[in-house]
PDB file of C-alpha atoms in Angstrom:
ATOM      1  CA  UNK A   1      12.855  31.070   9.882  1.00 65.00           C
ATOM      2  CA  UNK A   2      12.512  28.133  12.061  1.00 72.00           C
ATOM      3  CA  UNK A   3      15.932  26.108  13.117  1.00 80.00           C
ATOM      4  CA  UNK A   4      14.322  22.862  12.979  1.00 87.00           C
ATOM      5  CA  UNK A   5      14.823  20.352  10.412  1.00 86.00           C
ATOM      6  CA  UNK A   6      11.174  20.161   9.348  1.00 90.00           C
ATOM      7  CA  UNK A   7       9.710  23.785   8.400  1.00 91.00           C
ATOM      8  CA  UNK A   8       6.480  22.921   6.824  1.00 93.00           C
ATOM      9  CA  UNK A   9       4.025  25.143   8.596  1.00 93.00           C
ATOM     10  CA  UNK A  10       1.113  22.809   8.343  1.00 96.00           C
ATOM     11  CA  UNK A  11       2.876  19.706   9.595  1.00 96.00           C
ATOM     12  CA  UNK A  12       4.585  21.403  12.571  1.00 94.00           C
ATOM     13  CA  UNK A  13       1.225  22.968  13.467  1.00 95.00           C
ATOM     14  CA  UNK A  14      -0.413  19.638  13.466  1.00 96.00           C
ATOM     15  CA  UNK A  15       2.673  17.906  15.149  1.00 95.00           C
ATOM     16  CA  UNK A  16       2.416  20.665  17.811  1.00 94.00           C
ATOM     17  CA  UNK A  17      -1.112  19.624  18.780  1.00 94.00           C
ATOM     18  CA  UNK A  18      -0.392  15.989  18.631  1.00 95.00           C
ATOM     19  CA  UNK A  19       0.025  14.713  22.188  1.00 93.00           C
ATOM     20  CA  UNK A  20       0.890  11.321  23.521  1.00 95.00           C
ATOM     21  CA  UNK A  21      -0.870   8.539  21.666  1.00 96.00           C
ATOM     22  CA  UNK A  22      -1.713  10.709  18.890  1.00 97.00           C
ATOM     23  CA  UNK A  23      -1.698   9.137  15.214  1.00 98.00           C
ATOM     24  CA  UNK A  24       0.575  10.385  12.435  1.00 98.00           C
ATOM     25  CA  UNK A  25       0.028   8.718   9.162  1.00 98.00           C
ATOM     26  CA  UNK A  26       2.671   8.723   6.217  1.00 98.00           C
ATOM     27  CA  UNK A  27       0.729   7.645   3.249  1.00 97.00           C
ATOM     28  CA  UNK A  28       2.137   6.432  -0.261  1.00 96.00           C
ATOM     29  CA  UNK A  29       1.129   7.925  -3.492  1.00 95.00           C
ATOM     30  CA  UNK A  30      -1.634   5.434  -3.668  1.00 93.00           C
ATOM     31  CA  UNK A  31      -3.624   5.561  -0.374  1.00 95.00           C
ATOM     32  CA  UNK A  32      -6.735   7.647  -1.189  1.00 94.00           C
ATOM     33  CA  UNK A  33      -6.339  10.072   1.644  1.00 94.00           C
ATOM     34  CA  UNK A  34      -9.548  12.013   0.856  1.00 93.00           C
ATOM     35  CA  UNK A  35     -11.434   8.765   1.980  1.00 94.00           C
ATOM     36  CA  UNK A  36      -9.302   8.439   5.129  1.00 93.00           C
ATOM     37  CA  UNK A  37      -9.695  11.681   6.668  1.00 92.00           C
ATOM     38  CA  UNK A  38     -10.798  11.392  10.402  1.00 93.00           C
ATOM     39  CA  UNK A  39     -12.507  14.071  12.539  1.00 95.00           C
ATOM     40  CA  UNK A  40      -9.288  15.559  13.911  1.00 96.00           C
ATOM     41  CA  UNK A  41      -7.064  14.866  10.957  1.00 97.00           C
ATOM     42  CA  UNK A  42      -5.105  17.340   8.851  1.00 97.00           C
ATOM     43  CA  UNK A  43      -3.955  16.371   5.397  1.00 97.00           C
ATOM     44  CA  UNK A  44      -0.738  17.467   3.763  1.00 97.00           C
ATOM     45  CA  UNK A  45      -0.064  16.839   0.133  1.00 96.00           C
ATOM     46  CA  UNK A  46       3.581  16.199  -0.278  1.00 95.00           C
ATOM     47  CA  UNK A  47       3.262  14.276  -3.528  1.00 92.00           C
ATOM     48  CA  UNK A  48       4.152  16.611  -6.135  1.00 90.00           C
ATOM     49  CA  UNK A  49       4.981  13.897  -8.542  1.00 91.00           C
ATOM     50  CA  UNK A  50       5.723   9.983  -8.173  1.00 90.00           C
ATOM     51  CA  UNK A  51       8.860   9.563  -6.262  1.00 88.00           C
ATOM     52  CA  UNK A  52       9.011  12.983  -4.603  1.00 88.00           C
ATOM     53  CA  UNK A  53       8.862  13.244  -1.615  1.00 92.00           C
ATOM     54  CA  UNK A  54       9.466   9.519  -0.580  1.00 96.00           C
ATOM     55  CA  UNK A  55       8.130   8.060   2.552  1.00 97.00           C
ATOM     56  CA  UNK A  56      11.630   7.197   4.059  1.00 97.00           C
ATOM     57  CA  UNK A  57      12.612  10.867   3.709  1.00 96.00           C
ATOM     58  CA  UNK A  58       9.385  12.077   5.399  1.00 97.00           C
ATOM     59  CA  UNK A  59       9.699   9.579   8.220  1.00 98.00           C
ATOM     60  CA  UNK A  60      13.455  10.747   8.961  1.00 97.00           C
ATOM     61  CA  UNK A  61      11.741  14.212   9.281  1.00 96.00           C
ATOM     62  CA  UNK A  62       9.182  13.520  11.652  1.00 97.00           C
ATOM     63  CA  UNK A  63      11.864  11.332  13.854  1.00 96.00           C
ATOM     64  CA  UNK A  64      13.990  14.536  14.144  1.00 94.00           C
ATOM     65  CA  UNK A  65      11.193  16.806  15.454  1.00 94.00           C
ATOM     66  CA  UNK A  66       8.520  14.315  17.201  1.00 94.00           C
ATOM     67  CA  UNK A  67       8.916  11.229  19.554  1.00 95.00           C
ATOM     68  CA  UNK A  68       7.602   7.936  18.443  1.00 97.00           C
ATOM     69  CA  UNK A  69       6.736   4.843  20.431  1.00 97.00           C
ATOM     70  CA  UNK A  70       4.910   2.791  17.999  1.00 97.00           C
ATOM     71  CA  UNK A  71       4.266   1.803  14.440  1.00 98.00           C
ATOM     72  CA  UNK A  72       1.742   0.107  12.464  1.00 98.00           C
ATOM     73  CA  UNK A  73       2.046  -1.026   8.634  1.00 98.00           C
ATOM     74  CA  UNK A  74      -0.678  -2.802   6.527  1.00 96.00           C
ATOM     75  CA  UNK A  75      -0.386  -6.650   6.309  1.00 95.00           C
ATOM     76  CA  UNK A  76       0.978  -7.616   2.852  1.00 92.00           C
ATOM     77  CA  UNK A  77      -0.020 -10.637   0.902  1.00 90.00           C
ATOM     78  CA  UNK A  78       2.598 -13.581   1.236  1.00 88.00           C
ATOM     79  CA  UNK A  79       3.569 -13.199  -2.437  1.00 91.00           C
ATOM     80  CA  UNK A  80       4.072  -9.295  -2.115  1.00 89.00           C
ATOM     81  CA  UNK A  81       7.366  -7.644  -1.447  1.00 89.00           C
ATOM     82  CA  UNK A  82       7.546  -4.913   1.478  1.00 91.00           C
ATOM     83  CA  UNK A  83      11.050  -4.385   1.967  1.00 94.00           C
ATOM     84  CA  UNK A  84       9.937  -0.755   2.819  1.00 96.00           C
ATOM     85  CA  UNK A  85       8.816  -2.239   6.263  1.00 97.00           C
ATOM     86  CA  UNK A  86      12.384  -3.452   6.921  1.00 96.00           C
ATOM     87  CA  UNK A  87      13.781   0.019   6.106  1.00 97.00           C
ATOM     88  CA  UNK A  88      11.089   1.473   8.280  1.00 98.00           C
ATOM     89  CA  UNK A  89      12.103  -0.691  11.239  1.00 97.00           C
ATOM     90  CA  UNK A  90      15.652   0.194  10.892  1.00 97.00           C
ATOM     91  CA  UNK A  91      14.784   3.884  11.014  1.00 97.00           C
ATOM     92  CA  UNK A  92      12.461   3.513  14.046  1.00 98.00           C
ATOM     93  CA  UNK A  93      14.646   1.669  16.376  1.00 96.00           C
ATOM     94  CA  UNK A  94      13.160   0.408  19.546  1.00 93.00           C
ATOM     95  CA  UNK A  95       9.420   1.093  19.163  1.00 96.00           C
ATOM     96  CA  UNK A  96       6.409  -1.201  19.184  1.00 97.00           C
ATOM     97  CA  UNK A  97       5.711  -2.565  15.652  1.00 97.00           C
ATOM     98  CA  UNK A  98       2.433  -4.146  14.509  1.00 97.00           C
ATOM     99  CA  UNK A  99       0.735  -5.133  11.217  1.00 97.00           C
ATOM    100  CA  UNK A 100      -3.146  -4.786  10.559  1.00 97.00           C
ATOM    101  CA  UNK A 101      -5.236  -6.434   8.130  1.00 97.00           C
ATOM    102  CA  UNK A 102      -6.129  -3.910   5.271  1.00 95.00           C
ATOM    103  CA  UNK A 103      -9.627  -2.774   6.068  1.00 96.00           C
ATOM    104  CA  UNK A 104      -8.702  -2.669   9.912  1.00 98.00           C
ATOM    105  CA  UNK A 105      -5.828  -0.473   8.894  1.00 98.00           C
ATOM    106  CA  UNK A 106      -7.782   1.784   6.971  1.00 97.00           C
ATOM    107  CA  UNK A 107     -10.364   2.240   9.978  1.00 97.00           C
ATOM    108  CA  UNK A 108      -7.313   2.879  12.043  1.00 98.00           C
ATOM    109  CA  UNK A 109      -6.264   5.932   9.889  1.00 98.00           C
ATOM    110  CA  UNK A 110      -9.772   7.339  10.215  1.00 97.00           C
ATOM    111  CA  UNK A 111      -9.709   7.039  14.053  1.00 96.00           C
ATOM    112  CA  UNK A 112     -10.266  10.388  16.102  1.00 97.00           C
ATOM    113  CA  UNK A 113      -6.731   9.935  17.366  1.00 97.00           C
ATOM    114  CA  UNK A 114      -5.306  10.707  13.911  1.00 98.00           C
ATOM    115  CA  UNK A 115      -3.914  14.218  13.890  1.00 98.00           C
ATOM    116  CA  UNK A 116      -1.905  14.224  10.669  1.00 98.00           C
ATOM    117  CA  UNK A 117      -1.835  12.507   7.015  1.00 98.00           C
ATOM    118  CA  UNK A 118       0.949  13.103   5.103  1.00 98.00           C
ATOM    119  CA  UNK A 119       0.855  11.964   1.649  1.00 97.00           C
ATOM    120  CA  UNK A 120       4.061  11.177  -0.119  1.00 97.00           C
ATOM    121  CA  UNK A 121       4.967  10.566  -3.662  1.00 96.00           C
ATOM    122  CA  UNK A 122       6.104   7.159  -2.430  1.00 97.00           C
ATOM    123  CA  UNK A 123       5.393   4.350  -5.095  1.00 95.00           C
ATOM    124  CA  UNK A 124       6.437   1.406  -3.275  1.00 95.00           C
ATOM    125  CA  UNK A 125       3.638  -0.980  -2.345  1.00 92.00           C
ATOM    126  CA  UNK A 126       2.716  -1.303   1.252  1.00 94.00           C
ATOM    127  CA  UNK A 127       4.319   1.743   2.377  1.00 97.00           C
ATOM    128  CA  UNK A 128       1.565   3.236   4.393  1.00 97.00           C
ATOM    129  CA  UNK A 129       2.657   3.827   8.077  1.00 98.00           C
ATOM    130  CA  UNK A 130       0.746   4.898  11.139  1.00 98.00           C
ATOM    131  CA  UNK A 131       2.878   6.400  13.878  1.00 98.00           C
ATOM    132  CA  UNK A 132       2.065   6.519  17.518  1.00 98.00           C
ATOM    133  CA  UNK A 133       3.291   9.702  19.143  1.00 96.00           C
ATOM    134  CA  UNK A 134       5.252   9.351  22.296  1.00 94.00           C
ATOM    135  CA  UNK A 135       6.230  11.397  25.049  1.00 91.00           C
ATOM    136  CA  UNK A 136       9.108  14.042  25.394  1.00 83.00           C
ATOM    137  CA  UNK A 137      11.127  12.883  28.238  1.00 77.00           C
ATOM    138  CA  UNK A 138      12.895  14.710  30.676  1.00 74.00           C
ATOM    139  CA  UNK A 139      16.626  14.491  30.939  1.00 69.00           C
ATOM    140  CA  UNK A 140      16.361  12.961  34.602  1.00 69.00           C
ATOM    141  CA  UNK A 141      13.639  10.571  33.353  1.00 63.00           C
ATOM    142  CA  UNK A 142      15.716   8.307  31.401  1.00 61.00           C
ATOM    143  CA  UNK A 143      14.753   5.217  33.572  1.00 60.00           C
ATOM    144  CA  UNK A 144      11.207   4.549  31.826  1.00 55.00           C
TER     145      UNK A 144
END
């Protein structure tokens, strides 16, 4: 048995082969992940039923086992609510943050750098998130 917070075997395998600048996608329950699969991506379906598992729970788990240096979300229409973006920012802390036009965002998911797509049961709109994997720093490398 693993002693890490995340024990899903497919997720752990995909993260283990995700080096610096690889992309990990946390998808809401509405993203058509079958149409988003890139040449190097593995898809994991965690959307057992609406609301289970939610995107924030998955993000918390990923952050416990994988360094993240950047995040991208889809631009929302001015009239839409995307409070989940604020929750993402709070969990992610000091990482680069970007918003991308809808179709460009979909193309980014299909990029060869995407190694993992995790579909959640998240029901909030505009909850799709692309994470850029960072570098595991040595203890003596804290200065950069």
